[in-house]
């Protein structure tokens, strides 16, 4: 198993795996724009607010820990210093070789806070995504030897990601906390004899790069205080979701009132549009 720690959290009853989730594109930057925007990503990115700004304006402390985009390095919206100051109170100043190293600098708040973690995760190249201590899988472990070395690196990266996510969860176990985890996009790792990253439209099955894992973890304290939200999440695990709606779900959970909130895009809301087409680019 590549996710033993998270599987234990699921068995304990605090973690719920969403079963039908897609992203809007097979590239990180497009997905980040769609995830952060309360609009429709590329279509109206410059006219709709970004969800961290809504939380900040509502009085939340907003913190981002990013191991891929850094202020002043690059031309994405998350590297712009002025925009970042509008979105976040705190950001890390540099990157880390491995995602787990970044967690040492996480600053806990005693008042309502929004934490955004952007990890390298299992992004290619897989051999660079985990320290030697997580080299559990070797190419000799696989029956089919073709590409077994790449698949072994990918499985080890998953195993390390399991450790990192478990460490993040553990930081908030005693708090009134909800955590949403999902990949910005998928990877195709020889499921069809092909390794694909950002090539969904030329793949034999584009779903491998556009379907993404997503789970919601809730602390014991959260589950005790917000039983209606817990019930809706439990009951709607199989509903069709798209990651560009995450901001509306988070605003709904937080109970923030804003004109930018769209109740039809939050799956725990009674007005959620389950029939909405999930358009990918």
Tab-separated table of C-alpha atoms in Angstrom:
chain	number	residue	atom	x	y	z
A	1	UNK	CA	0.000	0.000	0.000
A	2	UNK	CA	1.260	3.489	-0.841
A	3	UNK	CA	-1.037	5.404	1.550
A	4	UNK	CA	-1.078	3.391	4.815
A	5	UNK	CA	-1.240	6.400	7.146
A	6	UNK	CA	-4.162	8.027	5.346
A	7	UNK	CA	-5.961	4.682	5.125
A	8	UNK	CA	-5.773	4.486	8.916
A	9	UNK	CA	-7.278	7.979	9.192
A	10	UNK	CA	-10.088	6.789	6.922
A	11	UNK	CA	-10.703	3.706	9.070
A	12	UNK	CA	-10.772	5.930	12.162
A	13	UNK	CA	-13.738	7.760	10.592
A	14	UNK	CA	-12.190	11.207	10.148
A	15	UNK	CA	-11.216	11.039	6.477
A	16	UNK	CA	-13.607	10.752	3.549
A	17	UNK	CA	-12.473	10.038	-0.012
A	18	UNK	CA	-14.446	11.803	-2.716
A	19	UNK	CA	-15.029	9.362	-5.538
A	20	UNK	CA	-15.685	11.408	-8.685
A	21	UNK	CA	-13.487	14.500	-8.993
A	22	UNK	CA	-11.997	16.136	-12.074
A	23	UNK	CA	-9.782	19.162	-12.668
A	24	UNK	CA	-10.207	21.737	-15.419
A	25	UNK	CA	-6.923	21.134	-17.250
A	26	UNK	CA	-3.781	19.002	-17.354
A	27	UNK	CA	-1.398	21.856	-16.457
A	28	UNK	CA	-0.628	23.300	-13.018
A	29	UNK	CA	-0.977	27.020	-13.753
A	30	UNK	CA	-4.375	26.744	-15.410
A	31	UNK	CA	-5.653	24.658	-12.537
A	32	UNK	CA	-4.275	27.024	-9.908
A	33	UNK	CA	-6.089	29.924	-11.563
A	34	UNK	CA	-9.342	27.951	-11.658
A	35	UNK	CA	-8.970	26.756	-8.056
A	36	UNK	CA	-8.183	30.173	-6.581
A	37	UNK	CA	-10.766	32.125	-8.576
A	38	UNK	CA	-14.412	32.236	-7.550
A	39	UNK	CA	-15.219	32.660	-11.225
A	40	UNK	CA	-14.510	30.231	-14.043
A	41	UNK	CA	-10.724	30.443	-14.134
A	42	UNK	CA	-9.359	31.689	-17.447
A	43	UNK	CA	-12.732	33.105	-18.486
A	44	UNK	CA	-13.108	35.790	-15.802
A	45	UNK	CA	-9.979	35.488	-13.670
A	46	UNK	CA	-9.343	39.249	-13.671
A	47	UNK	CA	-12.879	40.215	-12.637
A	48	UNK	CA	-13.722	37.755	-9.843
A	49	UNK	CA	-12.162	37.631	-6.359
A	50	UNK	CA	-9.763	34.888	-5.313
A	51	UNK	CA	-11.033	32.875	-2.372
A	52	UNK	CA	-8.126	33.616	0.059
A	53	UNK	CA	-8.924	37.346	-0.245
A	54	UNK	CA	-12.514	36.628	0.814
A	55	UNK	CA	-11.265	34.775	3.894
A	56	UNK	CA	-8.807	37.553	4.710
A	57	UNK	CA	-11.503	40.235	4.388
A	58	UNK	CA	-13.742	38.158	6.668
A	59	UNK	CA	-11.131	38.345	9.441
A	60	UNK	CA	-9.285	35.078	8.905
A	61	UNK	CA	-5.522	34.900	9.166
A	62	UNK	CA	-4.386	33.605	5.761
A	63	UNK	CA	-1.171	31.656	5.312
A	64	UNK	CA	0.320	29.922	2.291
A	65	UNK	CA	3.104	27.364	2.253
A	66	UNK	CA	4.207	26.858	-1.345
A	67	UNK	CA	6.982	24.568	-2.542
A	68	UNK	CA	6.598	25.365	-6.244
A	69	UNK	CA	5.796	29.057	-6.774
A	70	UNK	CA	7.862	31.759	-5.051
A	71	UNK	CA	7.479	35.527	-4.856
A	72	UNK	CA	9.352	37.355	-7.590
A	73	UNK	CA	10.332	34.140	-9.374
A	74	UNK	CA	8.247	33.587	-12.483
A	75	UNK	CA	5.219	35.235	-14.064
A	76	UNK	CA	2.288	33.436	-12.443
A	77	UNK	CA	-0.266	35.203	-10.270
A	78	UNK	CA	1.178	33.450	-7.201
A	79	UNK	CA	4.628	34.959	-7.772
A	80	UNK	CA	3.328	38.551	-7.794
A	81	UNK	CA	4.181	40.284	-4.525
A	82	UNK	CA	1.373	42.852	-4.606
A	83	UNK	CA	-1.327	40.275	-5.245
A	84	UNK	CA	0.157	37.937	-2.659
A	85	UNK	CA	-0.070	40.641	0.012
A	86	UNK	CA	-3.777	40.977	-0.765
A	87	UNK	CA	-4.334	37.243	-0.478
A	88	UNK	CA	-2.055	36.201	2.385
A	89	UNK	CA	-0.742	37.470	5.695
A	90	UNK	CA	2.163	35.020	5.633
A	91	UNK	CA	4.089	33.093	2.954
A	92	UNK	CA	7.273	31.068	3.077
A	93	UNK	CA	10.267	32.818	1.560
A	94	UNK	CA	12.035	29.908	-0.141
A	95	UNK	CA	11.595	26.390	-1.432
A	96	UNK	CA	12.587	23.028	0.001
A	97	UNK	CA	14.079	19.909	-1.535
A	98	UNK	CA	11.271	17.782	-0.106
A	99	UNK	CA	7.754	18.806	0.888
A	100	UNK	CA	8.130	17.488	4.423
A	101	UNK	CA	10.966	19.912	5.122
A	102	UNK	CA	8.574	22.816	4.557
A	103	UNK	CA	6.301	21.741	7.409
A	104	UNK	CA	8.824	22.731	10.058
A	105	UNK	CA	8.066	26.375	9.328
A	106	UNK	CA	4.272	26.103	9.591
A	107	UNK	CA	2.992	28.724	12.019
A	108	UNK	CA	-0.124	27.725	13.948
A	109	UNK	CA	-2.722	30.381	14.798
A	110	UNK	CA	-4.959	30.519	17.861
A	111	UNK	CA	-7.734	32.282	15.951
A	112	UNK	CA	-9.608	31.473	12.716
A	113	UNK	CA	-7.149	30.829	9.912
A	114	UNK	CA	-6.987	29.598	6.340
A	115	UNK	CA	-3.912	27.534	5.464
A	116	UNK	CA	-3.050	26.814	1.842
A	117	UNK	CA	-0.387	24.182	1.136
A	118	UNK	CA	0.960	23.816	-2.398
A	119	UNK	CA	3.190	20.741	-2.510
A	120	UNK	CA	5.386	19.221	-5.197
A	121	UNK	CA	3.677	15.957	-4.341
A	122	UNK	CA	4.181	13.330	-7.028
A	123	UNK	CA	5.026	15.779	-9.808
A	124	UNK	CA	7.546	14.341	-12.270
A	125	UNK	CA	10.378	13.566	-12.053
A	126	UNK	CA	9.270	11.111	-9.389
A	127	UNK	CA	12.764	10.102	-8.234
A	128	UNK	CA	13.293	13.670	-6.982
A	129	UNK	CA	10.148	13.796	-4.857
A	130	UNK	CA	11.125	11.637	-1.885
A	131	UNK	CA	14.137	11.133	0.412
A	132	UNK	CA	16.105	7.896	0.464
A	133	UNK	CA	14.324	6.696	3.613
A	134	UNK	CA	11.150	6.206	1.541
A	135	UNK	CA	12.724	3.950	-1.100
A	136	UNK	CA	10.507	1.017	-0.214
A	137	UNK	CA	9.590	0.016	-3.767
A	138	UNK	CA	12.224	-1.265	-6.196
A	139	UNK	CA	11.819	-2.264	-9.832
A	140	UNK	CA	12.338	-5.908	-8.841
A	141	UNK	CA	8.995	-5.771	-6.981
A	142	UNK	CA	7.007	-5.599	-10.227
A	143	UNK	CA	6.029	-8.505	-12.453
A	144	UNK	CA	6.317	-6.486	-15.657
A	145	UNK	CA	9.831	-5.070	-15.789
A	146	UNK	CA	9.278	-2.537	-18.594
A	147	UNK	CA	9.191	0.932	-16.994
A	148	UNK	CA	9.283	-0.729	-13.542
A	149	UNK	CA	11.956	1.701	-12.339
A	150	UNK	CA	9.736	4.719	-13.110
A	151	UNK	CA	6.701	3.070	-11.517
A	152	UNK	CA	8.734	2.253	-8.398
A	153	UNK	CA	9.828	5.896	-8.091
A	154	UNK	CA	6.204	6.967	-8.503
A	155	UNK	CA	5.035	4.573	-5.784
A	156	UNK	CA	7.763	5.818	-3.452
A	157	UNK	CA	6.678	9.404	-4.148
A	158	UNK	CA	3.125	8.378	-3.208
A	159	UNK	CA	4.389	6.776	-0.017
A	160	UNK	CA	6.222	9.962	0.928
A	161	UNK	CA	3.187	12.070	0.063
A	162	UNK	CA	1.206	9.892	2.471
A	163	UNK	CA	3.709	10.764	5.202
A	164	UNK	CA	3.621	14.507	4.408
A	165	UNK	CA	-0.182	14.697	4.391
A	166	UNK	CA	-0.360	12.735	7.629
A	167	UNK	CA	2.075	15.195	9.227
A	168	UNK	CA	-0.062	18.155	8.102
A	169	UNK	CA	-3.188	16.528	9.530
A	170	UNK	CA	-1.446	15.797	12.810
A	171	UNK	CA	-0.674	19.494	13.259
A	172	UNK	CA	-4.401	20.255	13.386
A	173	UNK	CA	-5.834	17.196	15.145
A	174	UNK	CA	-6.597	19.113	18.339
A	175	UNK	CA	-8.243	22.039	16.553
A	176	UNK	CA	-11.683	22.721	15.112
A	177	UNK	CA	-10.340	21.990	11.638
A	178	UNK	CA	-11.322	20.751	8.194
A	179	UNK	CA	-8.728	19.885	5.560
A	180	UNK	CA	-9.345	19.411	1.851
A	181	UNK	CA	-6.643	17.686	-0.174
A	182	UNK	CA	-6.593	17.217	-3.940
A	183	UNK	CA	-4.109	17.079	-6.799
A	184	UNK	CA	-4.037	19.974	-9.233
A	185	UNK	CA	-4.036	17.419	-12.063
A	186	UNK	CA	-3.319	13.755	-12.659
A	187	UNK	CA	-0.368	11.798	-13.984
A	188	UNK	CA	-0.486	8.967	-16.482
A	189	UNK	CA	2.125	6.414	-15.403
A	190	UNK	CA	2.082	3.681	-18.034
A	191	UNK	CA	-1.497	2.628	-17.385
A	192	UNK	CA	-1.796	2.461	-21.178
A	193	UNK	CA	1.892	1.956	-21.905
A	194	UNK	CA	2.508	5.710	-21.911
A	195	UNK	CA	3.764	8.275	-19.380
A	196	UNK	CA	1.852	11.516	-19.647
A	197	UNK	CA	2.021	14.924	-17.945
A	198	UNK	CA	0.164	17.797	-19.553
A	199	UNK	CA	-0.732	15.642	-22.554
A	200	UNK	CA	-4.287	14.563	-21.762
A	201	UNK	CA	-5.710	15.466	-25.167
A	202	UNK	CA	-3.243	13.229	-27.010
A	203	UNK	CA	-3.582	10.311	-24.610
A	204	UNK	CA	-5.564	7.184	-25.351
A	205	UNK	CA	-7.670	7.991	-22.271
A	206	UNK	CA	-7.574	11.605	-21.082
A	207	UNK	CA	-9.186	10.681	-17.739
A	208	UNK	CA	-5.863	9.589	-16.252
A	209	UNK	CA	-4.593	13.171	-16.302
A	210	UNK	CA	-7.905	14.934	-15.577
A	211	UNK	CA	-9.392	12.764	-12.832
A	212	UNK	CA	-7.804	13.613	-9.488
A	213	UNK	CA	-7.764	12.203	-5.963
A	214	UNK	CA	-9.495	14.267	-3.306
A	215	UNK	CA	-10.277	13.678	0.349
A	216	UNK	CA	-11.721	15.684	3.217
A	217	UNK	CA	-10.412	15.193	6.732
A	218	UNK	CA	-12.185	16.605	9.775
A	219	UNK	CA	-10.893	16.731	13.341
A	220	UNK	CA	-12.888	15.197	16.200
A	221	UNK	CA	-13.705	18.685	17.445
A	222	UNK	CA	-14.976	19.754	14.013
A	223	UNK	CA	-17.122	16.639	13.722
A	224	UNK	CA	-18.651	17.272	17.147
A	225	UNK	CA	-19.452	20.930	16.426
A	226	UNK	CA	-20.546	20.732	12.778
A	227	UNK	CA	-22.466	17.488	12.469
A	228	UNK	CA	-24.660	18.700	9.602
A	229	UNK	CA	-21.621	19.460	7.432
A	230	UNK	CA	-20.147	16.082	8.348
A	231	UNK	CA	-23.350	14.299	7.363
A	232	UNK	CA	-23.520	16.061	3.990
A	233	UNK	CA	-19.902	15.194	3.204
A	234	UNK	CA	-20.504	11.559	4.139
A	235	UNK	CA	-23.695	11.349	2.092
A	236	UNK	CA	-22.250	13.054	-1.005
A	237	UNK	CA	-18.887	11.334	-1.413
A	238	UNK	CA	-19.884	9.964	-4.815
A	239	UNK	CA	-21.265	13.209	-6.256
A	240	UNK	CA	-19.590	14.640	-9.396
A	241	UNK	CA	-17.184	17.424	-8.370
A	242	UNK	CA	-14.690	19.705	-10.096
A	243	UNK	CA	-11.771	21.360	-8.323
A	244	UNK	CA	-12.647	24.833	-9.655
A	245	UNK	CA	-15.595	24.805	-7.205
A	246	UNK	CA	-13.445	24.258	-4.095
A	247	UNK	CA	-13.431	27.944	-3.134
A	248	UNK	CA	-17.223	28.033	-2.919
A	249	UNK	CA	-17.255	24.880	-0.796
A	250	UNK	CA	-14.727	26.404	1.629
A	251	UNK	CA	-16.667	29.672	1.910
A	252	UNK	CA	-19.821	27.647	2.601
A	253	UNK	CA	-18.093	25.631	5.336
A	254	UNK	CA	-16.760	28.830	6.923
A	255	UNK	CA	-20.186	30.496	6.797
A	256	UNK	CA	-18.801	33.624	5.142
A	257	UNK	CA	-21.349	35.894	3.492
A	258	UNK	CA	-20.221	37.398	0.203
A	259	UNK	CA	-21.866	38.294	-3.098
A	260	UNK	CA	-19.197	36.216	-4.825
A	261	UNK	CA	-20.420	32.977	-3.263
A	262	UNK	CA	-22.333	30.682	-5.629
A	263	UNK	CA	-24.413	28.172	-3.685
A	264	UNK	CA	-24.841	26.004	-6.796
A	265	UNK	CA	-21.093	25.297	-6.733
A	266	UNK	CA	-20.823	24.055	-3.128
A	267	UNK	CA	-21.679	20.362	-2.925
A	268	UNK	CA	-22.794	20.587	0.711
A	269	UNK	CA	-25.341	23.259	-0.170
A	270	UNK	CA	-28.991	22.386	-0.845
A	271	UNK	CA	-28.806	24.459	-4.050
A	272	UNK	CA	-25.794	22.601	-5.471
A	273	UNK	CA	-26.204	21.907	-9.177
A	274	UNK	CA	-25.363	18.226	-9.515
A	275	UNK	CA	-26.173	18.364	-13.243
A	276	UNK	CA	-23.685	21.157	-14.026
A	277	UNK	CA	-21.410	20.174	-16.950
A	278	UNK	CA	-17.823	19.770	-15.776
A	279	UNK	CA	-15.930	21.484	-18.590
A	280	UNK	CA	-12.214	20.810	-19.044
A	281	UNK	CA	-9.772	22.801	-21.172
